[in-house]
PDB file of C-alpha atoms in Angstrom:
ATOM      1  CA  MET A 266       3.764 -18.016 -10.275  1.00  0.00           C
ATOM      2  CA  GLN A 267       5.789 -17.591  -6.860  1.00  0.00           C
ATOM      3  CA  MET A 268       4.444 -18.248  -3.215  1.00  0.00           C
ATOM      4  CA  GLN A 269       5.238 -19.009   0.444  1.00  0.00           C
ATOM      5  CA  THR A 270       4.558 -22.520   1.818  1.00  0.00           C
ATOM      6  CA  SER A 271       4.569 -24.247   5.097  1.00  0.00           C
ATOM      7  CA  ALA A 272       6.724 -27.884   4.729  1.00  0.00           C
ATOM      8  CA  ASP A 273       3.308 -29.508   4.607  1.00  0.00           C
ATOM      9  CA  GLY A 274       2.406 -27.951   1.842  1.00  0.00           C
ATOM     10  CA  HIS A 275      -0.248 -24.686   3.113  1.00  0.00           C
ATOM     11  CA  VAL A 276      -0.334 -21.312   1.994  1.00  0.00           C
ATOM     12  CA  GLU A 277      -2.475 -20.390   5.353  1.00  0.00           C
ATOM     13  CA  ALA A 278      -3.393 -21.845   8.762  1.00  0.00           C
ATOM     14  CA  ALA A 279      -6.550 -22.957   9.504  1.00  0.00           C
ATOM     15  CA  ASP A 280      -5.922 -21.149  13.046  1.00  0.00           C
ATOM     16  CA  PRO A 281      -4.952 -17.546  12.344  1.00  0.00           C
ATOM     17  CA  ALA A 282      -2.700 -17.575  15.357  1.00  0.00           C
ATOM     18  CA  VAL A 283      -0.329 -19.754  13.983  1.00  0.00           C
ATOM     19  CA  GLN A 284       2.644 -17.707  12.611  1.00  0.00           C
ATOM     20  CA  TRP A 285       4.183 -20.315  10.264  1.00  0.00           C
ATOM     21  CA  GLN A 286       5.879 -18.090   8.022  1.00  0.00           C
ATOM     22  CA  VAL A 287      10.183 -17.700   8.853  1.00  0.00           C
ATOM     23  CA  TRP A 288       9.334 -13.732   7.611  1.00  0.00           C
ATOM     24  CA  ASP A 289       5.764 -12.109   8.038  1.00  0.00           C
ATOM     25  CA  TRP A 290       6.647  -9.257   5.558  1.00  0.00           C
ATOM     26  CA  GLY A 291       7.188  -6.428   8.209  1.00  0.00           C
ATOM     27  CA  GLN A 292      10.144  -4.207   8.673  1.00  0.00           C
ATOM     28  CA  ASN A 293      12.434  -7.132  10.186  1.00  0.00           C
ATOM     29  CA  TRP A 294      13.348  -9.366   7.925  1.00  0.00           C
ATOM     30  CA  PRO A 295      14.996 -12.809   9.415  1.00  0.00           C
ATOM     31  CA  TRP A 296      16.239 -13.984   5.809  1.00  0.00           C
ATOM     32  CA  ASP A 297      19.494 -14.988   5.583  1.00  0.00           C
ATOM     33  CA  ASP A 298      21.763 -12.736   3.648  1.00  0.00           C
ATOM     34  CA  GLU A 299      22.079 -15.254   1.015  1.00  0.00           C
ATOM     35  CA  LEU A 300      17.967 -15.644   0.581  1.00  0.00           C
ATOM     36  CA  LYS A 301      17.684 -11.929   0.388  1.00  0.00           C
ATOM     37  CA  ARG A 302      20.257 -11.373  -2.714  1.00  0.00           C
ATOM     38  CA  ASP A 303      18.388 -14.507  -4.566  1.00  0.00           C
ATOM     39  CA  PHE A 304      15.024 -12.696  -3.937  1.00  0.00           C
ATOM     40  CA  ASN A 305      16.109  -9.700  -4.919  1.00  0.00           C
ATOM     41  CA  GLU A 306      17.569 -11.203  -8.403  1.00  0.00           C
ATOM     42  CA  THR A 307      14.537 -12.598  -9.126  1.00  0.00           C
ATOM     43  CA  PHE A 308      12.390  -8.553  -8.902  1.00  0.00           C
ATOM     44  CA  ARG A 309      15.334  -7.578 -10.913  1.00  0.00           C
ATOM     45  CA  ALA A 310      14.409  -9.704 -14.602  1.00  0.00           C
ATOM     46  CA  VAL A 311      11.120  -8.455 -13.847  1.00  0.00           C
ATOM     47  CA  ASP A 312       8.873  -5.689 -15.113  1.00  0.00           C
ATOM     48  CA  ARG A 313       5.388  -6.498 -14.798  1.00  0.00           C
ATOM     49  CA  ILE A 314       3.675  -7.864 -11.612  1.00  0.00           C
ATOM     50  CA  LEU A 315       0.412  -9.757 -12.293  1.00  0.00           C
ATOM     51  CA  LEU A 316      -2.049  -9.849  -9.226  1.00  0.00           C
ATOM     52  CA  SER A 317      -5.546 -10.841  -8.332  1.00  0.00           C
ATOM     53  CA  ARG A 318      -8.050  -8.507  -7.264  1.00  0.00           C
ATOM     54  CA  LYS A 319      -8.083 -10.122  -3.965  1.00  0.00           C
ATOM     55  CA  MET A 320      -4.121  -9.695  -3.171  1.00  0.00           C
ATOM     56  CA  VAL A 321      -4.659  -5.949  -4.567  1.00  0.00           C
ATOM     57  CA  GLU A 322      -7.724  -5.339  -2.007  1.00  0.00           C
ATOM     58  CA  GLU A 323      -5.569  -7.145   0.943  1.00  0.00           C
ATOM     59  CA  GLY A 324      -2.807  -4.389   0.409  1.00  0.00           C
ATOM     60  CA  TYR A 325      -0.336  -5.849  -1.101  1.00  0.00           C
ATOM     61  CA  ILE A 326       0.660  -2.566  -3.597  1.00  0.00           C
ATOM     62  CA  ASP A 327       0.121  -0.289  -0.560  1.00  0.00           C
ATOM     63  CA  HIS A 328       2.037  -2.372   1.966  1.00  0.00           C
ATOM     64  CA  TRP A 329       5.132  -2.716  -0.430  1.00  0.00           C
ATOM     65  CA  THR A 330       4.941   0.941  -1.619  1.00  0.00           C
ATOM     66  CA  ARG A 331       5.346   2.043   2.335  1.00  0.00           C
ATOM     67  CA  ILE A 332       8.221  -0.461   2.879  1.00  0.00           C
ATOM     68  CA  ALA A 333       9.760   1.444  -0.131  1.00  0.00           C
ATOM     69  CA  GLU A 334       9.855   4.797   1.288  1.00  0.00           C
ATOM     70  CA  SER A 335      10.874   3.412   4.519  1.00  0.00           C
ATOM     71  CA  HIS A 336      13.855   1.637   2.802  1.00  0.00           C
ATOM     72  CA  PRO A 337      14.508   3.788   0.239  1.00  0.00           C
ATOM     73  CA  ASP A 338      18.647   3.111  -0.139  1.00  0.00           C
ATOM     74  CA  GLU A 339      18.710  -0.249   1.169  1.00  0.00           C
ATOM     75  CA  PRO A 340      19.764  -2.877  -1.430  1.00  0.00           C
ATOM     76  CA  ASP A 341      17.932  -5.577   0.564  1.00  0.00           C
ATOM     77  CA  PHE A 342      14.665  -3.864  -0.500  1.00  0.00           C
ATOM     78  CA  ALA A 343      15.063  -3.213  -3.757  1.00  0.00           C
ATOM     79  CA  PHE A 344      12.632  -5.663  -4.399  1.00  0.00           C
ATOM     80  CA  ALA A 345       9.867  -3.553  -3.033  1.00  0.00           C
ATOM     81  CA  ARG A 346      10.618  -0.173  -4.765  1.00  0.00           C
ATOM     82  CA  LYS A 347      10.309  -2.869  -8.139  1.00  0.00           C
ATOM     83  CA  VAL A 348       7.015  -3.792  -6.857  1.00  0.00           C
ATOM     84  CA  GLY A 349       6.166   0.600  -7.514  1.00  0.00           C
ATOM     85  CA  ASP A 350       8.437   0.999 -10.403  1.00  0.00           C
ATOM     86  CA  ALA A 351       6.485  -2.273 -12.454  1.00  0.00           C
ATOM     87  CA  GLU A 352       3.656  -2.560 -14.334  1.00  0.00           C
ATOM     88  CA  LYS A 353       0.634  -3.592 -12.361  1.00  0.00           C
ATOM     89  CA  ILE A 354      -2.033  -6.166 -14.349  1.00  0.00           C
ATOM     90  CA  VAL A 355      -4.746  -6.544 -11.779  1.00  0.00           C
ATOM     91  CA  PHE A 356      -7.143  -9.876 -12.810  1.00  0.00           C
ATOM     92  CA  SER A 357     -10.807 -10.551 -11.179  1.00  0.00           C
ATOM     93  CA  THR A 358     -13.661 -13.137 -11.980  1.00  0.00           C
ATOM     94  CA  ALA A 359     -15.819 -10.271 -11.587  1.00  0.00           C
ATOM     95  CA  ARG A 360     -16.337  -7.230 -14.301  1.00  0.00           C
ATOM     96  CA  GLU A 361     -14.393  -4.570 -13.086  1.00  0.00           C
ATOM     97  CA  GLY A 362     -14.553  -1.026 -14.027  1.00  0.00           C
ATOM     98  CA  GLY A 363     -12.966   2.384 -12.962  1.00  0.00           C
ATOM     99  CA  HIS A 364      -9.871   3.516 -12.445  1.00  0.00           C
ATOM    100  CA  LEU A 365      -7.194   1.995 -10.073  1.00  0.00           C
ATOM    101  CA  ARG A 366      -5.799   4.523  -7.921  1.00  0.00           C
ATOM    102  CA  TRP A 367      -1.949   3.320  -7.887  1.00  0.00           C
ATOM    103  CA  PRO A 368       0.066   3.969 -10.604  1.00  0.00           C
ATOM    104  CA  ARG A 369       1.428   1.752 -13.298  1.00  0.00           C
ATOM    105  CA  THR A 370      -1.769  -0.477 -12.433  1.00  0.00           C
ATOM    106  CA  ARG A 371      -4.788  -1.440 -14.595  1.00  0.00           C
ATOM    107  CA  TRP A 372      -7.221  -3.879 -14.641  1.00  0.00           C
ATOM    108  CA  ALA A 373      -6.646  -6.653 -17.227  1.00  0.00           C
ATOM    109  CA  ALA A 374      -7.765  -6.060 -20.606  1.00  0.00           C
ATOM    110  CA  ALA A 375      -9.304  -9.346 -21.576  1.00  0.00           C
ATOM    111  CA  GLY A 376      -9.211 -12.670 -20.280  1.00  0.00           C
ATOM    112  CA  LEU A 377      -6.906 -14.373 -18.206  1.00  0.00           C
ATOM    113  CA  ALA A 378      -5.224 -16.564 -21.153  1.00  0.00           C
ATOM    114  CA  ALA A 379      -5.603 -14.172 -23.466  1.00  0.00           C
ATOM    115  CA  THR A 380      -3.903 -11.139 -21.372  1.00  0.00           C
ATOM    116  CA  ILE A 381      -1.044 -13.278 -20.429  1.00  0.00           C
ATOM    117  CA  ALA A 382      -0.684 -14.582 -23.936  1.00  0.00           C
ATOM    118  CA  ARG A 383      -0.542 -11.219 -25.326  1.00  0.00           C
ATOM    119  CA  LEU A 384       1.724 -10.110 -22.620  1.00  0.00           C
ATOM    120  CA  LYS A 385       4.705 -12.932 -23.235  1.00  0.00           C
ATOM    121  CA  ALA A 386       4.189 -12.208 -27.012  1.00  0.00           C
ATOM    122  CA  GLY A 387       5.283  -8.436 -26.858  1.00  0.00           C
ATOM    123  CA  PRO A 388       8.178  -6.740 -25.626  1.00  0.00           C
ATOM    124  CA  GLY A 389       9.340  -7.037 -22.001  1.00  0.00           C
ATOM    125  CA  ALA A 390      11.479  -9.028 -19.666  1.00  0.00           C
ATOM    126  CA  ASP A 391      10.111 -11.262 -16.851  1.00  0.00           C
ATOM    127  CA  MET A 392       6.351 -11.407 -15.412  1.00  0.00           C
ATOM    128  CA  ILE A 393       5.761 -12.370 -11.642  1.00  0.00           C
ATOM    129  CA  ALA A 394       2.616 -13.531 -10.281  1.00  0.00           C
ATOM    130  CA  PHE A 395       0.765 -13.155  -6.817  1.00  0.00           C
ATOM    131  CA  GLY A 396      -2.227 -14.116  -5.499  1.00  0.00           C
ATOM    132  CA  GLY A 397      -4.231 -16.765  -3.404  1.00  0.00           C
ATOM    133  CA  THR A 398      -4.989 -20.579  -4.226  1.00  0.00           C
ATOM    134  CA  GLY A 399      -8.003 -19.667  -6.311  1.00  0.00           C
ATOM    135  CA  PHE A 400      -5.667 -17.284  -9.042  1.00  0.00           C
ATOM    136  CA  VAL A 401      -2.963 -19.762  -8.310  1.00  0.00           C
ATOM    137  CA  ALA A 402      -5.851 -22.508  -9.809  1.00  0.00           C
ATOM    138  CA  ALA A 403      -6.949 -19.844 -12.857  1.00  0.00           C
ATOM    139  CA  LEU A 404      -3.179 -19.577 -14.022  1.00  0.00           C
ATOM    140  CA  ALA A 405      -2.370 -23.508 -13.829  1.00  0.00           C
ATOM    141  CA  GLY A 406      -5.749 -24.466 -15.653  1.00  0.00           C
ATOM    142  CA  ALA A 407      -5.058 -21.955 -18.312  1.00  0.00           C
ATOM    143  CA  GLY A 408      -1.907 -23.294 -18.934  1.00  0.00           C
ATOM    144  CA  VAL A 409       0.051 -20.024 -18.802  1.00  0.00           C
ATOM    145  CA  VAL A 410       2.889 -20.537 -15.925  1.00  0.00           C
ATOM    146  CA  ASP A 411       5.865 -21.030 -17.032  1.00  0.00           C
ATOM    147  CA  GLU A 412       7.550 -21.525 -13.141  1.00  0.00           C
ATOM    148  CA  TYR A 413       6.132 -22.260  -9.935  1.00  0.00           C
ATOM    149  CA  GLN A 414       8.330 -21.057  -7.158  1.00  0.00           C
ATOM    150  CA  LEU A 415       7.489 -22.254  -3.756  1.00  0.00           C
ATOM    151  CA  TYR A 416       9.080 -20.256  -0.613  1.00  0.00           C
ATOM    152  CA  VAL A 417       9.508 -23.908   1.701  1.00  0.00           C
ATOM    153  CA  ASN A 418       9.054 -22.719   5.316  1.00  0.00           C
ATOM    154  CA  PRO A 419      10.574 -24.858   8.236  1.00  0.00           C
ATOM    155  CA  THR A 420       7.075 -25.054   9.783  1.00  0.00           C
ATOM    156  CA  ALA A 421       4.022 -27.481   9.734  1.00  0.00           C
ATOM    157  CA  VAL A 422       0.986 -26.107  10.226  1.00  0.00           C
ATOM    158  CA  GLY A 423      -1.378 -29.312  10.230  1.00  0.00           C
ATOM    159  CA  ARG A 424      -4.134 -28.049   8.772  1.00  0.00           C
ATOM    160  CA  GLY A 425      -4.980 -25.285   6.573  1.00  0.00           C
ATOM    161  CA  GLU A 426      -5.488 -23.862   2.582  1.00  0.00           C
ATOM    162  CA  SER A 427      -3.369 -26.261   0.402  1.00  0.00           C
ATOM    163  CA  LEU A 428      -1.668 -24.616  -2.643  1.00  0.00           C
ATOM    164  CA  PHE A 429      -3.014 -26.455  -5.150  1.00  0.00           C
ATOM    165  CA  ARG A 430      -6.592 -27.172  -3.324  1.00  0.00           C
ATOM    166  CA  SER A 431      -8.465 -25.419  -6.630  1.00  0.00           C
ATOM    167  CA  VAL A 432      -6.409 -26.929  -8.910  1.00  0.00           C
ATOM    168  CA  ALA A 433      -8.544 -29.296 -11.034  1.00  0.00           C
ATOM    169  CA  GLY A 434      -7.120 -32.659 -12.456  1.00  0.00           C
ATOM    170  CA  GLY A 435      -4.274 -32.065 -10.136  1.00  0.00           C
ATOM    171  CA  LEU A 436      -0.854 -31.009 -11.260  1.00  0.00           C
ATOM    172  CA  ARG A 437       2.233 -32.732 -13.016  1.00  0.00           C
ATOM    173  CA  LEU A 438       5.711 -30.703 -12.101  1.00  0.00           C
ATOM    174  CA  THR A 439       9.130 -31.105 -13.409  1.00  0.00           C
ATOM    175  CA  LEU A 440      11.455 -30.004 -10.558  1.00  0.00           C
ATOM    176  CA  VAL A 441      14.296 -27.817 -12.280  1.00  0.00           C
ATOM    177  CA  ARG A 442      16.376 -26.466  -9.120  1.00  0.00           C
ATOM    178  CA  SER A 443      15.951 -26.636  -5.206  1.00  0.00           C
ATOM    179  CA  LYS A 444      18.340 -24.729  -2.736  1.00  0.00           C
ATOM    180  CA  SER A 445      18.482 -24.461   0.981  1.00  0.00           C
ATOM    181  CA  TYR A 446      18.725 -21.774   2.758  1.00  0.00           C
ATOM    182  CA  ALA A 447      20.777 -21.030   6.312  1.00  0.00           C
ATOM    183  CA  CYS A 448      17.018 -19.459   7.969  1.00  0.00           C
ATOM    184  CA  GLY A 449      15.311 -22.874   6.991  1.00  0.00           C
ATOM    185  CA  ILE A 450      13.811 -21.608   3.877  1.00  0.00           C
ATOM    186  CA  VAL A 451      14.284 -23.820   0.895  1.00  0.00           C
ATOM    187  CA  VAL A 452      13.180 -22.656  -2.429  1.00  0.00           C
ATOM    188  CA  ASN A 453      11.443 -25.046  -5.002  1.00  0.00           C
ATOM    189  CA  THR A 454      11.325 -24.236  -8.410  1.00  0.00           C
ATOM    190  CA  TYR A 455       8.947 -26.260 -11.018  1.00  0.00           C
ATOM    191  CA  THR A 456       7.736 -26.402 -14.347  1.00  0.00           C
ATOM    192  CA  SER A 457       4.544 -27.610 -15.208  1.00  0.00           C
ATOM    193  CA  ALA A 458       4.379 -31.017 -17.138  1.00  0.00           C
ATOM    194  CA  GLY A 459       0.614 -31.054 -17.244  1.00  0.00           C
ATOM    195  CA  GLN A 460      -2.590 -32.094 -15.726  1.00  0.00           C
ATOM    196  CA  VAL A 461      -2.711 -35.573 -13.575  1.00  0.00           C
ATOM    197  CA  ASN A 462      -5.902 -35.842 -14.924  1.00  0.00           C
ATOM    198  CA  PRO A 463      -6.455 -34.403 -18.109  1.00  0.00           C
TER     199      PRO A 463
END
């Protein structure tokens, strides 16, 4: 699971006018070169992307498809091309039907825990997951997250949506890696050590 957060632990500011992320996911990418390389290295090992339905509806696949088409040969945007090339599995709490219009994209065939357990047991490389706080809570509650990669931006928003707001029982985390970058972002990587109140 990979998420951008503010320094005070929010993934969304209460005031939408607050621009708290160093990079707004647009064409202008102000991350430093080392962070760009490390970010792309994470994607290089990925062959499946797990997405919440909301993330897809908000334009995740369309956005990175456009970025990849705009930067077809630039090494910095190799991850955007990987978004198009990787298998994408979309999870929804509602029963979904019908064909998804993007190549290599399908609905999860079963519940979240069962689907991810089957994917982990089968062939393939790493998986990466993107979604909002509800998706994080569902993944954490199912005990299927191997790593939480938190990209901590050098900003505080004061009020907003907390990353783990919806995680019942709290979550103990073990820090396995922390790296700071010249642009001000710190990437903290954690593994789960279980619930605070199981």
